[in-house]
Coordinates of N, CA, C and O and ligand atoms in Angstrom, one line a residue:
M268 N -53.2 -89.3 -71.5 CA -52.9 -90.4 -70.5 C -51.5 -90.9 -70.6 O -51.0 -91.2 -71.7
T269 N -50.8 -91.0 -69.5 CA -49.4 -91.5 -69.6 C -49.4 -93.0 -69.6 O -50.5 -93.6 -69.4
S270 N -48.3 -93.6 -69.9 CA -48.3 -95.0 -70.1 C -48.5 -95.7 -68.7 O -49.0 -96.8 -68.6
E271 N -48.1 -95.0 -67.7 CA -48.2 -95.6 -66.3 C -49.7 -95.7 -66.0 O -50.2 -96.7 -65.4
E272 N -50.5 -94.6 -66.3 CA -51.9 -94.7 -66.0 C -52.6 -95.8 -66.8 O -53.4 -96.5 -66.3
K273 N -52.1 -96.0 -68.0 CA -52.7 -97.1 -68.8 C -52.6 -98.4 -68.2 O -53.5 -99.3 -68.4
E274 N -51.5 -98.7 -67.4 CA -51.3 -100.0 -66.9 C -52.2 -100.3 -65.6 O -52.2 -101.3 -65.1
T275 N -53.0 -99.3 -65.3 CA -54.0 -99.6 -64.2 C -55.3 -100.1 -64.8 O -56.2 -100.4 -64.1
Q276 N -55.3 -100.2 -66.1 CA -56.5 -100.6 -66.8 C -56.2 -101.9 -67.7 O -55.2 -102.0 -68.3
V277 N -57.2 -102.7 -67.7 CA -57.1 -103.9 -68.5 C -57.1 -103.6 -70.0 O -58.0 -102.9 -70.4
A278 N -56.1 -103.9 -70.7 CA -56.0 -103.6 -72.2 C -55.2 -104.7 -72.9 O -54.6 -105.6 -72.2
D279 N -55.2 -104.7 -74.2 CA -54.5 -105.7 -75.0 C -53.0 -105.7 -74.6 O -52.4 -104.7 -74.2
D280 N -52.4 -106.9 -74.6 CA -51.0 -107.1 -74.3 C -50.6 -106.8 -72.9 O -49.5 -106.4 -72.6
R281 N -51.5 -106.9 -72.0 CA -51.3 -106.8 -70.6 C -51.5 -108.2 -70.0 O -52.4 -108.9 -70.4
V282 N -50.7 -108.6 -69.0 CA -50.9 -109.8 -68.2 C -51.8 -109.4 -67.0 O -51.4 -108.5 -66.2
V283 N -53.0 -110.0 -67.0 CA -54.0 -109.6 -66.0 C -54.1 -110.8 -65.0 O -54.2 -111.9 -65.4
T284 N -54.2 -110.4 -63.7 CA -54.5 -111.4 -62.7 C -55.9 -111.2 -62.2 O -56.2 -110.1 -61.8
I285 N -56.7 -112.3 -62.3 CA -58.1 -112.2 -61.8 C -58.4 -113.3 -60.8 O -57.8 -114.4 -60.9
D286 N -59.3 -112.9 -59.9 CA -60.0 -113.9 -59.1 C -61.4 -114.0 -59.7 O -61.9 -113.1 -60.2
Y287 N -61.9 -115.3 -59.7 CA -63.2 -115.4 -60.4 C -63.9 -116.6 -59.8 O -63.4 -117.5 -59.2
T288 N -65.3 -116.5 -59.9 CA -66.1 -117.6 -59.6 C -67.0 -117.8 -60.8 O -67.6 -116.8 -61.2
L289 N -67.1 -119.0 -61.3 CA -68.0 -119.3 -62.4 C -69.2 -120.0 -61.9 O -69.1 -121.1 -61.3
T290 N -70.4 -119.4 -62.1 CA -71.6 -120.1 -61.6 C -72.5 -120.4 -62.8 O -72.6 -119.6 -63.7
V291 N -72.9 -121.6 -62.9 CA -73.8 -122.1 -64.0 C -75.0 -122.7 -63.4 O -74.9 -123.6 -62.5
D292 N -76.2 -122.3 -63.9 CA -77.5 -122.8 -63.3 C -77.5 -122.8 -61.8 O -78.0 -123.7 -61.1
G293 N -77.0 -121.7 -61.3 CA -77.1 -121.4 -59.8 C -76.1 -122.2 -59.0 O -76.1 -122.1 -57.8
E294 N -75.2 -123.0 -59.7 CA -74.2 -123.7 -58.9 C -72.8 -123.3 -59.3 O -72.5 -123.1 -60.5
V295 N -71.9 -123.3 -58.3 CA -70.5 -122.9 -58.6 C -69.9 -124.0 -59.4 O -69.9 -125.2 -59.0
F296 N -69.4 -123.7 -60.6 CA -68.8 -124.7 -61.5 C -67.3 -124.7 -61.3 O -66.6 -125.8 -61.3
D297 N -66.7 -123.6 -61.0 CA -65.2 -123.4 -61.0 C -64.9 -122.1 -60.2 O -65.7 -121.1 -60.4
S298 N -63.9 -122.1 -59.5 CA -63.5 -120.9 -58.7 C -62.1 -120.8 -58.4 O -61.4 -121.8 -58.2
S299 N -61.5 -119.6 -58.5 CA -60.1 -119.4 -58.2 C -59.8 -119.6 -56.7 O -58.7 -119.7 -56.3
E300 N -60.9 -119.7 -55.9 CA -60.6 -120.0 -54.5 C -60.0 -121.4 -54.4 O -59.2 -121.7 -53.5
E301 N -60.3 -122.3 -55.3 CA -59.7 -123.6 -55.3 C -58.5 -123.7 -56.2 O -57.5 -124.3 -55.9
E302 N -58.6 -123.0 -57.4 CA -57.5 -123.2 -58.4 C -56.4 -122.1 -58.2 O -55.3 -122.2 -58.8
G303 N -56.7 -121.1 -57.4 CA -55.7 -120.0 -57.3 C -56.0 -119.0 -58.4 O -56.7 -119.3 -59.4
P304 N -55.6 -117.7 -58.2 CA -55.9 -116.7 -59.1 C -55.4 -117.0 -60.5 O -54.4 -117.8 -60.7
L305 N -56.0 -116.5 -61.5 CA -55.7 -116.8 -62.9 C -54.9 -115.6 -63.5 O -55.3 -114.5 -63.5
D306 N -53.7 -115.9 -64.1 CA -53.0 -114.9 -64.9 C -53.2 -115.2 -66.4 O -53.0 -116.4 -66.8
Y307 N -53.6 -114.3 -67.1 CA -53.7 -114.5 -68.6 C -53.3 -113.3 -69.4 O -53.2 -112.2 -68.8
L308 N -53.0 -113.5 -70.6 CA -52.6 -112.4 -71.5 C -53.8 -111.9 -72.2 O -54.5 -112.6 -73.0
H309 N -54.1 -110.6 -71.9 CA -55.4 -110.0 -72.5 C -55.3 -109.7 -74.0 O -54.2 -109.3 -74.4
G310 N -56.4 -110.0 -74.7 CA -56.4 -109.7 -76.1 C -56.0 -110.8 -77.0 O -55.8 -110.6 -78.2
H311 N -55.7 -112.0 -76.4 CA -55.2 -113.1 -77.2 C -56.1 -114.3 -77.2 O -55.7 -115.4 -77.5
G312 N -57.3 -114.2 -76.7 CA -58.2 -115.3 -76.7 C -57.9 -116.4 -75.8 O -58.2 -117.5 -76.0
N313 N -57.1 -116.0 -74.7 CA -56.7 -117.0 -73.7 C -57.9 -117.4 -72.8 O -57.9 -118.5 -72.2
I314 N -58.9 -116.6 -72.7 CA -60.1 -116.9 -71.9 C -61.3 -116.7 -72.8 O -61.2 -116.2 -73.9
I315 N -62.4 -117.2 -72.2 CA -63.7 -117.1 -72.9 C -64.0 -115.6 -73.5 O -63.8 -114.7 -72.7
F316 N -64.3 -115.6 -74.8 CA -64.5 -114.3 -75.4 C -65.4 -113.3 -74.7 O -65.0 -112.1 -74.5
G317 N -66.5 -113.8 -74.3 CA -67.5 -112.9 -73.6 C -67.0 -112.3 -72.3 O -67.5 -111.3 -71.9
L318 N -66.1 -113.0 -71.7 CA -65.5 -112.5 -70.4 C -64.4 -111.5 -70.7 O -64.3 -110.5 -70.1
E319 N -63.5 -111.9 -71.7 CA -62.4 -111.0 -72.0 C -62.9 -109.6 -72.4 O -62.3 -108.6 -72.0
K320 N -63.9 -109.6 -73.3 CA -64.5 -108.4 -73.7 C -64.9 -107.5 -72.6 O -64.6 -106.3 -72.6
E321 N -65.6 -108.0 -71.6 CA -66.1 -107.3 -70.5 C -65.0 -106.8 -69.5 O -65.1 -105.9 -68.8
L322 N -63.8 -107.5 -69.5 CA -62.7 -107.1 -68.6 C -62.0 -105.9 -69.2 O -61.4 -105.2 -68.4
T323 N -62.1 -105.7 -70.5 CA -61.3 -104.6 -71.1 C -61.7 -103.3 -70.4 O -62.9 -103.0 -70.2
G324 N -60.7 -102.5 -69.9 CA -61.0 -101.2 -69.3 C -61.2 -101.3 -67.8 O -61.2 -100.2 -67.1
M325 N -61.3 -102.5 -67.2 CA -61.4 -102.6 -65.8 C -60.1 -102.2 -65.1 O -59.0 -102.3 -65.7
Q326 N -60.2 -101.8 -63.8 CA -59.1 -101.3 -63.1 C -58.7 -102.3 -62.0 O -59.6 -103.1 -61.6
V327 N -57.5 -102.2 -61.5 CA -57.1 -103.1 -60.4 C -58.0 -102.8 -59.2 O -58.2 -101.7 -58.8
G328 N -58.5 -103.9 -58.6 CA -59.3 -103.7 -57.4 C -60.8 -103.7 -57.8 O -61.7 -103.9 -56.9
E329 N -61.1 -103.6 -59.1 CA -62.5 -103.5 -59.5 C -63.1 -104.9 -59.6 O -62.4 -105.8 -60.1
S330 N -64.4 -105.0 -59.3 CA -65.1 -106.3 -59.4 C -66.3 -106.1 -60.3 O -66.8 -105.0 -60.4
K331 N -66.7 -107.2 -60.9 CA -67.9 -107.1 -61.8 C -68.5 -108.5 -61.9 O -67.9 -109.5 -61.8
T332 N -69.8 -108.5 -62.2 CA -70.5 -109.7 -62.5 C -70.8 -109.7 -64.0 O -71.4 -108.7 -64.5
V333 N -70.3 -110.7 -64.7 CA -70.4 -110.7 -66.2 C -71.3 -112.0 -66.5 O -71.0 -113.1 -66.1
L334 N -72.3 -111.7 -67.3 CA -73.1 -112.8 -67.8 C -72.7 -113.1 -69.3 O -72.8 -112.2 -70.1
V335 N -72.3 -114.3 -69.6 CA -71.9 -114.6 -70.9 C -72.9 -115.6 -71.6 O -73.1 -116.7 -71.1
E336 N -73.5 -115.2 -72.7 CA -74.4 -116.0 -73.4 C -73.6 -117.2 -74.1 O -72.5 -117.0 -74.4
P337 N -74.3 -118.3 -74.4 CA -73.6 -119.4 -75.1 C -72.8 -119.0 -76.3 O -71.7 -119.5 -76.5
K338 N -73.3 -118.1 -77.1 CA -72.6 -117.8 -78.4 C -71.3 -117.1 -78.1 O -70.4 -117.2 -79.0
E339 N -71.1 -116.5 -76.9 CA -69.8 -115.9 -76.6 C -69.1 -116.8 -75.5 O -68.1 -116.4 -74.9
G340 N -69.7 -117.9 -75.2 CA -69.1 -118.9 -74.3 C -68.7 -120.2 -74.9 O -67.9 -120.2 -75.8
Y341 N -69.4 -121.2 -74.6 CA -69.0 -122.5 -75.1 C -69.9 -123.0 -76.3 O -70.0 -124.2 -76.7
G342 N -70.7 -122.0 -76.8 CA -71.5 -122.3 -78.0 C -72.9 -123.0 -77.6 O -73.1 -123.3 -76.5
D343 N -73.7 -123.1 -78.6 CA -75.0 -123.7 -78.4 C -74.9 -125.2 -78.4 O -73.9 -125.8 -78.9
V344 N -75.9 -125.9 -77.9 CA -75.9 -127.4 -77.9 C -76.0 -127.8 -79.4 O -77.0 -127.3 -80.1
D345 N -75.1 -128.6 -79.9 CA -75.2 -129.1 -81.2 C -75.9 -130.4 -81.3 O -75.4 -131.4 -80.7
S346 N -77.0 -130.4 -82.1 CA -77.8 -131.7 -82.1 C -77.0 -132.8 -82.9 O -77.3 -133.9 -82.7
E347 N -76.0 -132.4 -83.6 CA -75.2 -133.3 -84.4 C -74.2 -134.0 -83.5 O -73.5 -134.9 -83.9
A348 N -74.0 -133.5 -82.3 CA -73.0 -134.0 -81.4 C -73.5 -135.2 -80.5 O -72.8 -135.6 -79.6
F349 N -74.7 -135.6 -80.8 CA -75.3 -136.8 -80.2 C -75.2 -138.0 -81.1 O -75.4 -137.8 -82.3
F350 N -74.9 -139.2 -80.6 CA -74.9 -140.3 -81.4 C -75.2 -141.6 -80.6 O -75.0 -141.6 -79.4
D351 N -75.7 -142.6 -81.3 CA -76.0 -143.9 -80.6 C -75.0 -144.9 -80.9 O -74.5 -145.0 -82.0
L352 N -74.6 -145.7 -79.9 CA -73.7 -146.8 -80.0 C -74.4 -148.1 -79.5 O -75.1 -148.0 -78.4
P353 N -74.3 -149.2 -80.2 CA -74.8 -150.4 -79.6 C -74.2 -150.8 -78.3 O -73.0 -150.6 -78.1
R354 N -75.0 -151.3 -77.4 CA -74.5 -151.6 -76.0 C -73.3 -152.5 -76.1 O -72.4 -152.4 -75.3
E355 N -73.3 -153.5 -77.0 CA -72.2 -154.5 -77.0 C -70.9 -153.9 -77.4 O -69.9 -154.6 -77.2
E356 N -70.8 -152.7 -77.9 CA -69.6 -152.1 -78.2 C -68.8 -151.5 -77.0 O -67.7 -151.1 -77.0
F357 N -69.5 -151.5 -75.8 CA -68.9 -151.0 -74.6 C -68.2 -152.2 -73.9 O -68.8 -153.2 -73.8
P358 N -67.0 -151.9 -73.4 CA -66.4 -152.9 -72.5 C -67.2 -153.3 -71.3 O -68.0 -152.4 -70.8
D359 N -67.1 -154.5 -70.8 CA -67.9 -154.9 -69.7 C -67.8 -154.1 -68.4 O -68.7 -154.0 -67.6
D360 N -66.6 -153.5 -68.3 CA -66.3 -152.8 -67.0 C -66.8 -151.3 -67.0 O -66.6 -150.6 -66.1
V361 N -67.5 -150.9 -68.2 CA -68.0 -149.6 -68.2 C -69.5 -149.6 -67.8 O -70.3 -150.3 -68.4
P362 N -69.8 -149.0 -66.7 CA -71.2 -148.9 -66.2 C -72.1 -148.1 -67.2 O -71.7 -146.9 -67.4
L363 N -73.1 -148.7 -67.7 CA -73.9 -147.9 -68.7 C -75.0 -147.2 -67.9 O -76.2 -147.6 -67.9
E364 N -74.6 -146.1 -67.3 CA -75.5 -145.3 -66.5 C -75.5 -143.8 -67.0 O -74.5 -143.3 -67.4
L365 N -76.6 -143.2 -66.8 CA -76.7 -141.8 -67.2 C -75.7 -140.9 -66.5 O -75.4 -141.1 -65.3
G366 N -75.1 -140.0 -67.2 CA -74.1 -139.1 -66.6 C -72.7 -139.6 -66.6 O -71.8 -138.8 -66.3
I367 N -72.5 -140.9 -66.9 CA -71.1 -141.4 -66.9 C -70.4 -140.7 -68.1 O -70.9 -140.7 -69.2
E368 N -69.1 -140.3 -67.8 CA -68.3 -139.6 -68.9 C -67.2 -140.6 -69.3 O -66.5 -141.1 -68.5
L369 N -67.1 -140.7 -70.6 CA -66.1 -141.6 -71.2 C -65.2 -140.8 -72.2 O -65.6 -139.8 -72.8
E370 N -63.9 -141.3 -72.3 CA -63.1 -140.8 -73.4 C -63.2 -141.8 -74.5 O -63.0 -142.9 -74.4
I371 N -63.6 -141.2 -75.7 CA -63.7 -142.1 -76.8 C -62.9 -141.6 -78.0 O -62.5 -140.5 -78.0
T372 N -62.7 -142.5 -79.0 CA -62.0 -142.1 -80.2 C -62.9 -142.2 -81.4 O -63.6 -143.2 -81.5
D373 N -63.0 -141.2 -82.2 CA -63.9 -141.2 -83.3 C -63.2 -141.9 -84.5 O -62.1 -142.4 -84.4
D374 N -63.9 -141.9 -85.7 CA -63.4 -142.6 -86.8 C -62.1 -142.0 -87.3 O -61.3 -142.8 -88.0
D375 N -61.8 -140.8 -87.0 CA -60.6 -140.1 -87.5 C -59.5 -140.3 -86.4 O -58.4 -139.7 -86.6
G376 N -59.7 -141.0 -85.4 CA -58.7 -141.2 -84.3 C -58.6 -140.1 -83.3 O -57.7 -140.0 -82.5
E377 N -59.6 -139.1 -83.4 CA -59.6 -138.0 -82.5 C -60.2 -138.4 -81.2 O -61.3 -139.0 -81.1
M378 N -59.5 -138.0 -80.1 CA -60.0 -138.3 -78.7 C -61.1 -137.2 -78.4 O -60.9 -136.1 -78.6
M379 N -62.1 -137.7 -77.7 CA -63.1 -136.7 -77.2 C -63.8 -137.3 -76.0 O -63.8 -138.5 -75.8
F380 N -64.4 -136.3 -75.3 CA -65.2 -136.8 -74.1 C -66.7 -136.9 -74.5 O -67.2 -136.1 -75.3
A381 N -67.3 -137.9 -74.0 CA -68.7 -138.1 -74.3 C -69.4 -138.6 -73.0 O -68.8 -139.3 -72.2
K382 N -70.6 -138.1 -72.9 CA -71.4 -138.4 -71.7 C -72.6 -139.2 -72.1 O -73.3 -139.0 -73.1
I383 N -72.9 -140.2 -71.3 CA -74.1 -141.1 -71.5 C -75.3 -140.3 -71.1 O -75.4 -139.8 -70.0
V384 N -76.2 -140.1 -72.1 CA -77.4 -139.3 -71.8 C -78.7 -140.2 -71.9 O -79.8 -139.7 -71.5
E385 N -78.6 -141.4 -72.5 CA -79.8 -142.2 -72.6 C -79.3 -143.7 -72.8 O -78.3 -143.9 -73.5
V386 N -80.0 -144.6 -72.1 CA -79.7 -146.0 -72.3 C -81.0 -146.8 -72.5 O -81.9 -146.6 -71.8
D387 N -81.0 -147.5 -73.6 CA -82.2 -148.4 -73.8 C -81.7 -149.9 -74.0 O -80.5 -150.1 -73.8
E388 N -82.6 -150.8 -74.3 CA -82.2 -152.2 -74.4 C -81.1 -152.4 -75.3 O -80.2 -153.3 -75.1
D389 N -81.0 -151.7 -76.4 CA -80.0 -152.0 -77.5 C -78.9 -151.0 -77.6 O -77.8 -151.3 -77.9
N390 N -79.3 -149.7 -77.3 CA -78.3 -148.6 -77.6 C -78.0 -147.7 -76.4 O -78.8 -147.6 -75.5
V391 N -76.9 -147.1 -76.6 CA -76.5 -146.1 -75.6 C -76.3 -144.7 -76.3 O -75.6 -144.7 -77.4
R392 N -77.0 -143.7 -75.9 CA -77.0 -142.4 -76.6 C -75.9 -141.6 -75.9 O -75.9 -141.4 -74.7
M393 N -74.9 -141.1 -76.7 CA -73.8 -140.3 -76.2 C -73.9 -138.9 -76.6 O -74.4 -138.6 -77.7
D394 N -73.4 -138.0 -75.7 CA -73.4 -136.5 -76.0 C -72.0 -136.0 -76.0 O -71.3 -136.2 -74.9
T395 N -71.5 -135.5 -77.1 CA -70.1 -135.0 -77.1 C -70.0 -133.5 -77.0 O -69.0 -132.9 -77.2
N396 N -71.1 -132.8 -76.7 CA -71.1 -131.4 -76.5 C -70.2 -131.1 -75.3 O -70.1 -131.9 -74.4
H397 N -69.6 -129.9 -75.3 CA -68.9 -129.4 -74.1 C -69.9 -129.3 -73.0 O -71.1 -129.0 -73.2
P398 N -69.5 -129.7 -71.8 CA -70.5 -129.7 -70.7 C -71.2 -128.3 -70.4 O -72.3 -128.2 -69.9
L399 N -70.5 -127.3 -70.9 CA -71.1 -125.9 -70.7 C -71.7 -125.4 -72.0 O -72.1 -124.2 -72.0
A400 N -71.9 -126.2 -73.0 CA -72.6 -125.8 -74.2 C -74.0 -125.4 -73.9 O -74.6 -126.1 -73.1
G401 N -74.5 -124.4 -74.5 CA -75.9 -124.0 -74.3 C -76.2 -123.3 -72.9 O -77.3 -122.9 -72.6
K402 N -75.1 -123.1 -72.1 CA -75.3 -122.5 -70.8 C -74.9 -121.1 -70.8 O -74.0 -120.6 -71.5
T403 N -75.7 -120.3 -70.0 CA -75.2 -118.9 -69.7 C -74.3 -119.0 -68.5 O -74.6 -119.6 -67.5
L404 N -73.1 -118.4 -68.7 CA -72.1 -118.4 -67.7 C -72.1 -117.1 -66.9 O -72.1 -116.0 -67.4
Q405 N -72.1 -117.3 -65.6 CA -72.0 -116.1 -64.7 C -70.6 -116.1 -64.1 O -70.2 -117.0 -63.3
F406 N -69.8 -115.1 -64.4 CA -68.5 -114.9 -63.8 C -68.6 -113.7 -62.9 O -69.0 -112.6 -63.2
D407 N -68.2 -114.0 -61.6 CA -67.9 -112.9 -60.7 C -66.4 -112.7 -60.6 O -65.7 -113.6 -60.1
V408 N -65.9 -111.6 -61.2 CA -64.5 -111.4 -61.4 C -64.0 -110.2 -60.6 O -64.7 -109.2 -60.5
T409 N -62.8 -110.3 -60.1 CA -62.1 -109.2 -59.5 C -60.7 -109.1 -60.2 O -60.0 -110.1 -60.3
V410 N -60.3 -107.9 -60.6 CA -59.0 -107.7 -61.2 C -58.0 -107.4 -60.1 O -58.2 -106.5 -59.3
N411 N -57.0 -108.3 -59.9 CA -56.1 -108.1 -58.8 C -54.7 -107.6 -59.2 O -53.9 -107.2 -58.4
G412 N -54.4 -107.6 -60.5 CA -53.1 -107.1 -61.0 C -53.1 -107.0 -62.5 O -53.8 -107.7 -63.2
I413 N -52.3 -106.0 -62.9 CA -52.1 -105.8 -64.3 C -50.6 -105.5 -64.5 O -50.1 -104.6 -63.8
R414 N -50.0 -106.1 -65.5 CA -48.6 -105.7 -65.9 C -48.4 -105.8 -67.4 O -49.2 -106.5 -68.0
K415 N -47.4 -105.1 -67.8 CA -47.1 -105.1 -69.3 C -46.6 -106.5 -69.6 O -45.8 -107.1 -68.8
A416 N -47.0 -107.1 -70.7 CA -46.5 -108.4 -71.1 C -45.1 -108.2 -71.7 O -44.8 -107.1 -72.2
T417 N -44.3 -109.2 -71.6 CA -43.0 -109.1 -72.3 C -43.2 -109.4 -73.8 O -44.2 -109.9 -74.2
A418 N -42.2 -109.0 -74.5 CA -42.2 -109.3 -76.0 C -42.4 -110.7 -76.3 O -43.1 -111.1 -77.2
E419 N -41.7 -111.6 -75.4 CA -41.8 -113.0 -75.6 C -43.2 -113.5 -75.4 O -43.8 -114.4 -76.1
E420 N -43.9 -113.0 -74.3 CA -45.2 -113.4 -74.0 C -46.2 -113.0 -75.2 O -47.0 -113.8 -75.6
I421 N -46.0 -111.8 -75.7 CA -46.9 -111.4 -76.8 C -46.6 -112.2 -78.0 O -47.6 -112.7 -78.7
E422 N -45.4 -112.6 -78.3 CA -45.0 -113.4 -79.4 C -45.7 -114.8 -79.3 O -46.2 -115.4 -80.2
H423 N -45.6 -115.4 -78.0 CA -46.2 -116.7 -77.8 C -47.7 -116.7 -77.6 O -48.4 -117.7 -77.8
G424 N -48.2 -115.5 -77.3 CA -49.7 -115.4 -77.2 C -50.2 -115.9 -75.9 O -51.4 -116.2 -75.7
H425 N -49.4 -116.0 -74.8 CA -49.8 -116.4 -73.5 C -48.9 -115.8 -72.4 O -47.8 -115.4 -72.7
A426 N -49.4 -115.8 -71.2 CA -48.6 -115.3 -70.1 C -47.5 -116.4 -69.6 O -47.8 -117.6 -69.7
H427 N -46.4 -115.9 -69.2 CA -45.4 -116.7 -68.5 C -45.4 -116.4 -67.0 O -45.7 -115.3 -66.6
F428 N -44.9 -117.4 -66.3 CA -45.0 -117.3 -64.8 C -43.6 -117.5 -64.1 O -42.9 -118.4 -64.5
G429 N -43.3 -116.6 -63.2 CA -42.1 -116.7 -62.4 C -40.9 -117.1 -63.2 O -40.7 -116.5 -64.3
D430 N -40.2 -118.1 -62.8 CA -39.0 -118.6 -63.5 C -39.4 -119.6 -64.6 O -38.6 -119.9 -65.5
G431 N -40.6 -120.0 -64.5 CA -41.0 -121.1 -65.4 C -41.6 -120.6 -66.7 O -41.8 -119.4 -66.9
H432 N -42.0 -121.5 -67.5 CA -42.5 -121.2 -68.9 C -43.7 -122.2 -69.0 O -43.5 -123.3 -69.4
Q433 N -44.8 -121.8 -68.6 CA -46.0 -122.7 -68.5 C -46.8 -122.6 -69.8 O -47.2 -121.5 -70.2
H434 N -47.0 -123.7 -70.4 CA -47.8 -123.7 -71.6 C -49.1 -124.5 -71.5 O -49.1 -125.5 -70.8
Ligands
ZN712 ZN1 -44.5 -119.3 -74.0

């Protein structure tokens, strides 16, 4: 195989351009139709592991449907990621309704997102799992381009774009 042939296939240290639609529980969660095609550096964990693995060896123009189980996606739902807070700890302007998402700070000062999953007379139950934890992810992907990464991109571990340096 010549080096030119190799660049028609997705492999480590290549910048790959993909179009994708992510469907979860039968509903479109995210799509490059809205966000634009995604450029990423293959082999550096820039995208979900279960998807990156399946893209290896694909060719330009090739499409595939990839199902990613939680363990290779956003992980299983962690029962420890739920906690209760007394109602009075919430500011008055926060509606205590199911599904409301809040940015909260934990005891160590770390910011995280939490969703209200239960409300009773005294307490509000919050869930800090990733919204896609426990979900099987369906990616419909098409490989639209492959190029060799620059030494700088490989060193940084991500793709660079045009004249800019996007981090
Ligand atoms: Zn960089």
